[in-house]
């Protein structure tokens, strides 16, 4: 059920009082707090078990709100904002000197995003109104994904409720916005060094492709470097289910499954895109979408269902090494890295 206007207003007031609120975005559900309150942001880190050095993203209602959180904003930022905001794009910029470093893991950079989900937009707008009425013009909601640190991100309201049921037995305030449309976290682009002659850098792939970014910017977009700032979701092992995940290239998939069955007890969930059959005992086939956007939308919910199914392992057919699959491939590689030593990707 979509969150009502009264529920959104309740959530905005909770944020004003320093509380936490889970809310939907088009990517995944976020666990939000007043980004201008160090104490409120600290509650996010505590709830998630998130290292304080791992930055969060500030969600804003409109592109113009960047000026309250960022400084030295290059012209390229506005080009990207016009093209992709509201939408699944996070920009890394120089943090405004008046903004507390708690949202950026102690760095001088900050991640900002303008989400497109109507519930997220309604919450951000109402929160900004309350802030303005209180004489506090800096309105933004710090919100990493609404899950324990390193685990599979939630794409449904019930995922969030389940994730934090033991921490909030009376219930965390969760705004329902249905299933997340994108299903994986936002694309992250670093423009914090552009005015010093550095190229824009893609720090986390997502629904917005490298080609689309370069087309808008009119210049190459590089990748991670040793000087790149820390950003959300950049750890080698991340987005992991509780069930061990093994990745296997398509032509070796059956051999990989047979090898596991020969040496282990328990059942196997197999994620594959093709209509091939695996006539093996103890194997549960899960058909995944053929197209990258649909696969991304289904991925996290599927991994959560696998966790609930009682299988001993999930063996997934590696997705294509193609530009349109970059975001999905990144998430699956990081999820499998949590079980490194089990993986068979060649």
PDB file of C-alpha atoms in Angstrom, residues 6 24 61 78 121 155 166 196 214 226 272 299 328 331:
ATOM      1  CA  UNK A   6      -0.571  11.794   6.720  1.00  0.00           C
ATOM      2  CA  UNK A  24      11.270   4.119  -0.804  1.00  0.00           C
ATOM      3  CA  UNK A  61      14.266  17.512  -3.119  1.00  0.00           C
ATOM      4  CA  UNK A  78      24.312  20.965 -13.650  1.00  0.00           C
ATOM      5  CA  UNK A 121       9.924  13.406  -3.208  1.00  0.00           C
ATOM      6  CA  UNK A 155      13.401  -3.308  -2.525  1.00  0.00           C
ATOM      7  CA  UNK A 166      14.657  -7.400  16.369  1.00  0.00           C
ATOM      8  CA  UNK A 196      41.566  20.707 -10.482  1.00  0.00           C
ATOM      9  CA  UNK A 214      29.878  10.506 -21.289  1.00  0.00           C
ATOM     10  CA  UNK A 226      43.884   5.514  -5.510  1.00  0.00           C
ATOM     11  CA  UNK A 272      20.002 -18.675 -14.708  1.00  0.00           C
ATOM     12  CA  UNK A 299      17.909  -9.467  -8.104  1.00  0.00           C
ATOM     13  CA  UNK A 328      24.136  -5.965 -12.082  1.00  0.00           C
ATOM     14  CA  UNK A 331      26.501  -6.171  -7.407  1.00  0.00           C
TER      15      UNK A 331
END
